[in-house]
Amino acid sequence: MNEPRWLTEDEQRIWRAYTAATKLVGERLDRQLQRDSGMPATYYEILVALSEAPNRELRMSELAEFTRSSRSRLSHAIARLEENGWVVRRSCPTDKRGSFASLTEVGYSVLRAAAPGHVAEVRAALFNGLTAEQLRQLGEIAEAIRDHAGAGCPAASCDGD
Amino acid sequence: MNEPRWLTEDEQRIWRAYTAATKLVGERLDRQLQRDSGMPATYYEILVALSEAPNRELRMSELAEFTRSSRSRLSHAIARLEENGWVVRRSCPTDKRGSFASLTEVGYSVLRAAAPGHVAEVRAALFNGLTAEQLRQLGEIAEAIRDHAGAGCPAASCDGD
DNA sequence: AGGGTTCAGTTGAGAGCTCAACCAACCAGG
DNA sequence: CCTGGTTGGTTGAGCTCTCAACTGAACCCT
């Protein structure tokens, strides 16, 4: 096979800015949550997903889908959250293989306490640096990437296969 | 203190698309490199930075800056890369505290072998889903975020202080 | 010189993630 | 039934990352 199609100088500049930006934002968010609320960003997202679900609980597989997490990662995470007393597992009555993750009252208040700082950090790290127009563009671009990259890689949130 | 400034519905939509998109892209890239070349994306970036440096070597602290990595992470990473024989440490003659990380021939060929697949995945995961105009916008947005988020958080690549 | 401070880098413990293997319950088809 | 495959979820090992503590070298200031 012949020479691959390398990135042009422009593409390389964009790619490097992209990785730098996303890395910085991700690290800021993670650091803030860890420092102020004692949880990584992924756990925060789990709590958010649960808090928005009817009855504040979800099947593990649905939760995995919402949070775009592998089942394995989620399982480990829920185990940790359960240790903290923020979540409890409930076994599913109709399908004995399944289980629900259910947000506890404690978990809910931890989430409520964490939210303001998190939102502030989102603004500080991402939104405040952009014009309104750029923000709008970013939304469209992110949606395009999400739909495109998600389609091209079905294994993104699956374990084995 | 009073009610924090929550995200509007639009802002929330943008934020969620952003996290979804960046997570998907990051995971695709990482997965591809791990599968095809046996290294995480962060190690790839280290090898790239070294390969572009004069004499293919850099001081640890410079390398940390280029790769936007904490000194600690880099130290662990270089230890691992040294085990693989892809990098060697050289102590600095003029400053006995310092050390250089130096890309070996083996490391260089591993990098050359990994590059085509990586570039293809960058295109597949990110570029191919966007119009030329969106790509241009993404570049500007990413630069704005990088400069803004980097400034607001000096601790991003420092250990203790 | 001598003493404190800063600087470059390392180390170890603890935590989260990935991958592959696994188990148990459901579901077909014969 | 019961057998084979699929599905829902868990587990453990290995790896990377973070955070904090630490070492030793350089610098500064009298």
PDB file of C-alpha atoms (C1' of nucleotides) in Angstrom, chain B residues 31 59-61 72 75-76 89 97 99, chain C residues 6-13 18-19:
ATOM      1  CA  ARG B  31      -8.598   2.476  21.043  1.00  0.00           C
ATOM      2  CA  ARG B  59      14.461  17.902  28.461  1.00  0.00           C
ATOM      3  CA  MET B  60      11.762  16.324  30.573  1.00  0.00           C
ATOM      4  CA  SER B  61      10.266  19.675  31.452  1.00  0.00           C
ATOM      5  CA  SER B  72       4.628  13.199  37.208  1.00  0.00           C
ATOM      6  CA  SER B  75       7.966  10.623  34.393  1.00  0.00           C
ATOM      7  CA  HIS B  76       5.834   7.503  34.657  1.00  0.00           C
ATOM      8  CA  ARG B  89      17.041   8.818  29.428  1.00  0.00           C
ATOM      9  CA  ARG B  97      19.167  17.747  38.147  1.00  0.00           C
ATOM     10  CA  SER B  99      17.521  14.711  32.192  1.00  0.00           C
TER      11      SER B  99
ATOM     12  C1'  DT C   6      13.468  27.242  44.336  1.00  0.00           C
ATOM     13  C1'  DC C   7      13.821  23.947  40.632  1.00  0.00           C
ATOM     14  C1'  DA C   8      13.948  19.259  37.980  1.00  0.00           C
ATOM     15  C1'  DG C   9      12.472  15.174  38.299  1.00  0.00           C
ATOM     16  C1'  DT C  10      11.069  10.763  40.742  1.00  0.00           C
ATOM     17  C1'  DT C  11       8.385   7.826  43.605  1.00  0.00           C
ATOM     18  C1'  DG C  12       4.381   5.298  45.784  1.00  0.00           C
ATOM     19  C1'  DA C  13      -0.178   4.866  46.943  1.00  0.00           C
ATOM     20  C1'  DT C  18      -9.805  -1.293  29.529  1.00  0.00           C
ATOM     21  C1'  DC C  19      -9.870  -5.758  28.042  1.00  0.00           C
TER      22       DC C  19
END
